[in-house]
Structures are given as structure tokens and as C-alpha cells.
Amino acid sequence: NCPGKHGLHSYQAPNDSLSCDRCVKKIAKGDGFHGCKKCSVTMCRDCFKAPMATASVEANCPGKHGLRSYQAPNDSLSCDQCKKKMAKGDGFHGCKTCSVTMCRDCYKNPTSASVEANCPGKHGLRSYQAPN
């Protein structure tokens, strides 16, 4: 689903400038994909069919803006999680507002360091003391 819970709808790529937000694979002109225009989410057929590893966690930035897919403009970027250096043109996920950069591997295989526990409504988890 998209962050706004609008649901992902089926579309055909109007050109070859789209890439999957999950795996960063290019989507060719005319290929089918799923997405949400309101939330600007694009997902290739393979990723749409494959379930997420765990529904209760997701890779995100500290500001909870969500991570978008990008291509490295040069070879000066490295992953904030695993510190792997990226080559020009490599796909990655990030948040420009929070200056978060995450390589494909860390995004696709989240670890406790790269994910945030969250509720289904994405309200965040708070610490509470159990009543007596």
C-alpha cells in the first residue's frame, strides 16, 4: 500500500523514465506497474507480487517522510547503514530533507539499525507504563 493508504492501482508506463521505489529497477515504456499518483509511489510487478519481509517495520528517515528511490549522481555517496560506497548511477533510497541515504541491499533487507518499529497507522510508538 501507499503511505496514504489509497491502494496501489495498475498502470502502464507512459515512458521509460520510471523506476520502482522498492528495488529501483527501471520500468520500460509500456510495461505494467502498480502505483499511487497521490503519494507518488511506483512499484514494479515483481515487487508488487512479493510481500514485504515484516509488516510491522519499514525503512524510514527520522522525520518519517518516507524514503524515495534515486540514482547516484556521482560516486561520492555511501550508505548510512552499511557504509558501502555507491557508484555513479547506482540506485538507492533516501530522504533529501533528513539527508538519509540507504543502498538497495539495506533497503530491501532491513535490520534493526535501518528500520523503525511502527503501528499500522504510522503514528509512531510511544513508551507507556502498564497500569496496576
Tab-separated table of N, CA, C and O in Angstrom, residues 3-81:
chain	number	residue	atom	x	y	z
A	3	PRO	N	1.756	5.251	1.443
A	3	PRO	CA	1.707	5.884	2.766
A	3	PRO	C	0.331	6.451	3.120
A	3	PRO	O	-0.062	6.449	4.277
A	4	GLY	N	-0.414	6.918	2.132
A	4	GLY	CA	-1.741	7.485	2.390
A	4	GLY	C	-2.848	6.451	2.427
A	4	GLY	O	-4.016	6.799	2.579
A	5	LYS	N	-2.505	5.181	2.267
A	5	LYS	CA	-3.480	4.071	2.289
A	5	LYS	C	-4.549	4.207	1.199
A	5	LYS	O	-5.697	3.838	1.382
A	6	HIS	N	-4.180	4.746	0.037
A	6	HIS	CA	-5.104	4.892	-1.080
A	6	HIS	C	-5.221	3.608	-1.886
A	6	HIS	O	-6.127	3.460	-2.698
A	7	GLY	N	-4.267	2.705	-1.711
A	7	GLY	CA	-4.224	1.492	-2.509
A	7	GLY	C	-3.371	1.718	-3.748
A	7	GLY	O	-3.242	2.846	-4.217
A	8	LEU	N	-2.768	0.655	-4.245
A	8	LEU	CA	-1.947	0.750	-5.450
A	8	LEU	C	-2.772	0.289	-6.639
A	8	LEU	O	-3.373	-0.775	-6.609
A	9	HIS	N	-2.788	1.098	-7.682
A	9	HIS	CA	-3.565	0.807	-8.876
A	9	HIS	C	-2.638	0.385	-10.008
A	9	HIS	O	-1.462	0.706	-10.020
A	10	SER	N	-3.192	-0.338	-10.964
A	10	SER	CA	-2.426	-0.850	-12.100
A	10	SER	C	-2.349	0.205	-13.201
A	10	SER	O	-3.362	0.830	-13.546
A	11	TYR	N	-1.135	0.398	-13.741
A	11	TYR	CA	-0.900	1.368	-14.806
A	11	TYR	C	0.067	0.781	-15.828
A	11	TYR	O	0.728	-0.222	-15.562
A	12	GLN	N	0.181	1.452	-16.977
A	12	GLN	CA	1.208	1.148	-17.968
A	12	GLN	C	2.139	2.346	-18.031
A	12	GLN	O	1.685	3.498	-18.054
A	13	ALA	N	3.427	2.064	-18.067
A	13	ALA	CA	4.423	3.146	-18.083
A	13	ALA	C	4.294	3.949	-19.377
A	13	ALA	O	4.393	3.390	-20.466
A	14	PRO	N	4.084	5.269	-19.275
A	14	PRO	CA	3.938	6.106	-20.462
A	14	PRO	C	5.267	6.379	-21.164
A	14	PRO	O	5.298	6.761	-22.320
A	15	ASN	N	6.364	6.196	-20.436
A	15	ASN	CA	7.702	6.402	-20.993
A	15	ASN	C	8.679	5.534	-20.193
A	15	ASN	O	8.251	4.755	-19.345
A	16	ASP	N	9.961	5.648	-20.446
A	16	ASP	CA	10.932	4.795	-19.739
A	16	ASP	C	11.677	5.558	-18.644
A	16	ASP	O	12.796	5.224	-18.286
A	17	SER	N	11.030	6.585	-18.069
A	17	SER	CA	11.695	7.362	-17.022
A	17	SER	C	11.331	6.902	-15.606
A	17	SER	O	11.847	7.435	-14.632
A	18	LEU	N	10.457	5.895	-15.491
A	18	LEU	CA	10.036	5.422	-14.170
A	18	LEU	C	10.968	4.332	-13.650
A	18	LEU	O	11.526	3.550	-14.411
A	19	SER	N	11.086	4.280	-12.329
A	19	SER	CA	11.788	3.173	-11.680
A	19	SER	C	11.017	2.795	-10.421
A	19	SER	O	10.309	3.609	-9.831
A	20	CYS	N	11.168	1.551	-10.017
A	20	CYS	CA	10.463	1.017	-8.859
A	20	CYS	C	11.012	1.646	-7.580
A	20	CYS	O	12.218	1.717	-7.379
A	21	ASP	N	10.116	2.090	-6.698
A	21	ASP	CA	10.529	2.681	-5.427
A	21	ASP	C	11.110	1.646	-4.469
A	21	ASP	O	11.816	2.012	-3.541
A	22	ARG	N	10.828	0.378	-4.698
A	22	ARG	CA	11.306	-0.665	-3.787
A	22	ARG	C	12.653	-1.239	-4.215
A	22	ARG	O	13.572	-1.308	-3.437
A	23	CYS	N	12.771	-1.649	-5.485
A	23	CYS	CA	14.017	-2.294	-5.942
A	23	CYS	C	14.845	-1.388	-6.852
A	23	CYS	O	15.945	-1.750	-7.238
A	24	VAL	N	14.321	-0.251	-7.239
A	24	VAL	CA	14.966	0.766	-8.072
A	24	VAL	C	15.181	0.300	-9.519
A	24	VAL	O	15.859	0.941	-10.287
A	25	LYS	N	14.566	-0.808	-9.904
A	25	LYS	CA	14.667	-1.312	-11.274
A	25	LYS	C	13.900	-0.384	-12.217
A	25	LYS	O	12.819	0.099	-11.892
A	26	LYS	N	14.486	-0.097	-13.390
A	26	LYS	CA	13.827	0.726	-14.405
A	26	LYS	C	12.577	0.008	-14.915
A	26	LYS	O	12.568	-1.202	-15.078
A	27	ILE	N	11.529	0.773	-15.179
A	27	ILE	CA	10.297	0.239	-15.751
A	27	ILE	C	10.223	0.750	-17.188
A	27	ILE	O	10.204	1.960	-17.424
A	28	ALA	N	10.214	-0.176	-18.134
A	28	ALA	CA	10.241	0.183	-19.555
A	28	ALA	C	8.890	0.733	-20.015
A	28	ALA	O	7.835	0.387	-19.473
A	29	LYS	N	8.930	1.581	-21.027
A	29	LYS	CA	7.725	2.146	-21.626
A	29	LYS	C	6.784	1.014	-22.022
A	29	LYS	O	7.196	0.030	-22.634
A	30	GLY	N	5.525	1.117	-21.612
A	30	GLY	CA	4.522	0.108	-21.943
A	30	GLY	C	4.403	-1.018	-20.927
A	30	GLY	O	3.423	-1.745	-20.935
A	31	ASP	N	5.386	-1.168	-20.045
A	31	ASP	CA	5.324	-2.218	-19.027
A	31	ASP	C	4.297	-1.851	-17.959
A	31	ASP	O	4.114	-0.688	-17.621
A	32	GLY	N	3.672	-2.871	-17.426
A	32	GLY	CA	2.714	-2.669	-16.353
A	32	GLY	C	3.430	-2.433	-15.028
A	32	GLY	O	4.521	-2.953	-14.795
A	33	PHE	N	2.832	-1.633	-14.172
A	33	PHE	CA	3.349	-1.403	-12.825
A	33	PHE	C	2.171	-1.008	-11.943
A	33	PHE	O	1.058	-0.802	-12.422
A	34	HIS	N	2.397	-0.943	-10.646
A	34	HIS	CA	1.365	-0.518	-9.699
A	34	HIS	C	1.835	0.759	-9.020
A	34	HIS	O	3.030	0.938	-8.791
A	35	GLY	N	0.893	1.620	-8.700
A	35	GLY	CA	1.296	2.859	-8.062
A	35	GLY	C	0.142	3.646	-7.489
A	35	GLY	O	-1.026	3.276	-7.614
A	36	CYS	N	0.501	4.731	-6.836
A	36	CYS	CA	-0.457	5.696	-6.296
A	36	CYS	C	0.002	7.073	-6.753
A	36	CYS	O	1.091	7.519	-6.382
A	37	LYS	N	-0.804	7.721	-7.558
A	37	LYS	CA	-0.451	9.049	-8.073
A	37	LYS	C	-0.465	10.098	-6.966
A	37	LYS	O	0.365	10.993	-6.960
A	38	LYS	N	-1.369	9.987	-5.998
A	38	LYS	CA	-1.451	10.961	-4.904
A	38	LYS	C	-0.194	10.944	-4.042
A	38	LYS	O	0.281	11.980	-3.603
A	39	CYS	N	0.344	9.746	-3.777
A	39	CYS	CA	1.527	9.615	-2.911
A	39	CYS	C	2.819	9.495	-3.701
A	39	CYS	O	3.891	9.356	-3.115
A	40	SER	N	2.725	9.501	-5.028
A	40	SER	CA	3.894	9.371	-5.897
A	40	SER	C	4.668	8.087	-5.605
A	40	SER	O	5.877	8.094	-5.421
A	41	VAL	N	3.932	6.965	-5.579
A	41	VAL	CA	4.521	5.647	-5.337
A	41	VAL	C	4.490	4.862	-6.639
A	41	VAL	O	3.469	4.838	-7.328
A	42	THR	N	5.617	4.228	-6.977
A	42	THR	CA	5.726	3.396	-8.168
A	42	THR	C	6.325	2.061	-7.767
A	42	THR	O	7.368	2.024	-7.110
A	43	MET	N	5.677	0.954	-8.151
A	43	MET	CA	6.178	-0.363	-7.798
A	43	MET	C	6.083	-1.293	-9.016
A	43	MET	O	5.019	-1.408	-9.628
A	44	CYS	N	7.206	-1.929	-9.363
A	44	CYS	CA	7.217	-2.860	-10.499
A	44	CYS	C	6.347	-4.085	-10.167
A	44	CYS	O	5.989	-4.322	-9.016
A	45	ARG	N	6.034	-4.861	-11.182
A	45	ARG	CA	5.185	-6.050	-10.992
A	45	ARG	C	5.781	-7.031	-9.990
A	45	ARG	O	5.072	-7.576	-9.154
A	46	ASP	N	7.096	-7.272	-10.090
A	46	ASP	CA	7.741	-8.242	-9.203
A	46	ASP	C	7.633	-7.833	-7.744
A	46	ASP	O	7.306	-8.646	-6.878
A	47	CYS	N	7.910	-6.585	-7.449
A	47	CYS	CA	7.842	-6.111	-6.067
A	47	CYS	C	6.414	-6.057	-5.555
A	47	CYS	O	6.156	-6.290	-4.379
A	48	PHE	N	5.466	-5.757	-6.450
A	48	PHE	CA	4.065	-5.717	-6.047
A	48	PHE	C	3.606	-7.113	-5.620
A	48	PHE	O	2.851	-7.245	-4.653
A	49	LYS	N	4.075	-8.143	-6.330
A	49	LYS	CA	3.685	-9.522	-6.015
A	49	LYS	C	4.395	-10.058	-4.776
A	49	LYS	O	3.867	-10.907	-4.079
A	50	ALA	N	5.616	-9.567	-4.515
A	50	ALA	CA	6.407	-10.059	-3.380
A	50	ALA	C	6.000	-9.331	-2.107
A	50	ALA	O	6.010	-8.109	-2.068
A	51	PRO	N	5.663	-10.071	-1.061
A	51	PRO	CA	5.290	-9.407	0.193
A	51	PRO	C	6.509	-8.780	0.866
A	51	PRO	O	7.634	-9.221	0.678
A	52	MET	N	6.259	-7.742	1.648
A	52	MET	CA	7.328	-7.146	2.449
A	52	MET	C	7.736	-8.166	3.507
A	52	MET	O	6.937	-8.965	3.946
A	53	ALA	N	8.988	-8.084	3.941
A	53	ALA	CA	9.517	-9.036	4.909
A	53	ALA	C	8.717	-9.037	6.205
A	53	ALA	O	8.347	-10.067	6.714
A	54	THR	N	8.440	-7.880	6.769
A	54	THR	CA	7.702	-7.780	8.020
A	54	THR	C	6.793	-6.581	7.941
A	54	THR	O	7.244	-5.477	7.663
A	55	ALA	N	5.535	-6.791	8.206
A	55	ALA	CA	4.573	-5.707	8.072
A	55	ALA	C	4.723	-4.643	9.155
A	55	ALA	O	4.261	-3.535	8.997
A	56	SER	N	5.363	-4.965	10.275
A	56	SER	CA	5.402	-4.022	11.386
A	56	SER	C	6.618	-3.100	11.362
A	56	SER	O	6.742	-2.232	12.206
A	57	VAL	N	7.528	-3.289	10.428
A	57	VAL	CA	8.686	-2.415	10.341
A	57	VAL	C	8.880	-1.956	8.907
A	57	VAL	O	8.469	-2.618	7.975
A	58	GLU	N	9.489	-0.803	8.761
A	58	GLU	CA	9.816	-0.314	7.424
A	58	GLU	C	11.004	0.623	7.517
A	58	GLU	O	11.238	1.241	8.554
A	59	ALA	N	11.753	0.679	6.441
A	59	ALA	CA	12.868	1.615	6.401
A	59	ALA	C	12.283	3.013	6.306
A	59	ALA	O	11.347	3.243	5.552
A	60	ASN	N	12.816	3.941	7.091
A	60	ASN	CA	12.313	5.302	7.074
A	60	ASN	C	13.386	6.256	7.566
A	60	ASN	O	14.407	5.838	8.094
A	61	CYS	N	13.131	7.521	7.394
A	61	CYS	CA	14.042	8.555	7.880
A	61	CYS	C	13.570	9.013	9.264
A	61	CYS	O	12.438	8.733	9.650
A	62	PRO	N	14.406	9.731	9.986
A	62	PRO	CA	13.997	10.206	11.313
A	62	PRO	C	12.746	11.094	11.283
A	62	PRO	O	11.958	11.092	12.220
A	63	GLY	N	12.553	11.833	10.196
A	63	GLY	CA	11.386	12.710	10.077
A	63	GLY	C	10.133	12.011	9.592
A	63	GLY	O	9.095	12.638	9.420
A	64	LYS	N	10.224	10.707	9.341
A	64	LYS	CA	9.100	9.883	8.867
A	64	LYS	C	8.513	10.400	7.544
A	64	LYS	O	7.312	10.343	7.312
A	65	HIS	N	9.377	10.927	6.669
A	65	HIS	CA	8.943	11.405	5.364
A	65	HIS	C	8.808	10.267	4.358
A	65	HIS	O	8.232	10.441	3.297
A	66	GLY	N	9.386	9.110	4.681
A	66	GLY	CA	9.433	8.004	3.736
A	66	GLY	C	10.673	8.116	2.877
A	66	GLY	O	11.231	9.203	2.719
A	67	LEU	N	11.142	7.007	2.355
A	67	LEU	CA	12.336	7.002	1.514
A	67	LEU	C	11.926	6.850	0.056
A	67	LEU	O	11.130	5.989	-0.278
A	68	ARG	N	12.460	7.676	-0.797
A	68	ARG	CA	12.198	7.643	-2.237
A	68	ARG	C	13.390	7.024	-2.957
A	68	ARG	O	14.505	7.031	-2.447
A	69	SER	N	13.144	6.530	-4.154
A	69	SER	CA	14.244	5.945	-4.923
A	69	SER	C	14.930	7.032	-5.758
A	69	SER	O	14.276	7.937	-6.277
A	70	TYR	N	16.239	6.919	-5.836
A	70	TYR	CA	17.068	7.857	-6.597
A	70	TYR	C	18.185	7.087	-7.287
A	70	TYR	O	18.421	5.918	-6.990
A	71	GLN	N	18.899	7.758	-8.171
A	71	GLN	CA	20.121	7.226	-8.758
A	71	GLN	C	21.260	8.151	-8.362
A	71	GLN	O	21.107	9.380	-8.406
A	72	ALA	N	22.361	7.551	-7.956
A	72	ALA	CA	23.511	8.337	-7.504
A	72	ALA	C	24.009	9.231	-8.638
A	72	ALA	O	24.325	8.740	-9.723
A	73	PRO	N	24.087	10.548	-8.423
A	73	PRO	CA	24.527	11.469	-9.464
A	73	PRO	C	26.036	11.430	-9.691
A	73	PRO	O	26.529	11.874	-10.711
A	74	ASN	N	26.759	10.892	-8.704
A	74	ASN	CA	28.217	10.786	-8.801
A	74	ASN	C	28.668	9.651	-7.881
A	74	ASN	O	27.833	8.918	-7.361
A	75	ASP	N	29.963	9.486	-7.690
A	75	ASP	CA	30.452	8.377	-6.859
A	75	ASP	C	30.876	8.832	-5.458
A	75	ASP	O	31.704	8.207	-4.808
A	76	SER	N	30.253	9.901	-4.954
A	76	SER	CA	30.635	10.402	-3.630
A	76	SER	C	29.677	9.975	-2.520
A	76	SER	O	29.904	10.297	-1.359
A	77	LEU	N	28.599	9.246	-2.864
A	77	LEU	CA	27.632	8.824	-1.849
A	77	LEU	C	28.006	7.483	-1.235
A	77	LEU	O	28.584	6.622	-1.895
A	78	SER	N	27.620	7.304	0.017
A	78	SER	CA	27.762	5.999	0.674
A	78	SER	C	26.533	5.771	1.540
A	78	SER	O	25.870	6.717	1.988
A	79	CYS	N	26.219	4.502	1.780
A	79	CYS	CA	25.051	4.113	2.555
A	79	CYS	C	25.251	4.485	4.027
A	79	CYS	O	26.301	4.210	4.606
A	80	ASP	N	24.237	5.096	4.620
A	80	ASP	CA	24.309	5.472	6.030
A	80	ASP	C	24.293	4.255	6.952
A	80	ASP	O	24.746	4.348	8.088
A	81	GLN	N	23.785	3.119	6.463
A	81	GLN	CA	23.680	1.925	7.307
A	81	GLN	C	24.942	1.057	7.244
A	81	GLN	O	25.562	0.797	8.246
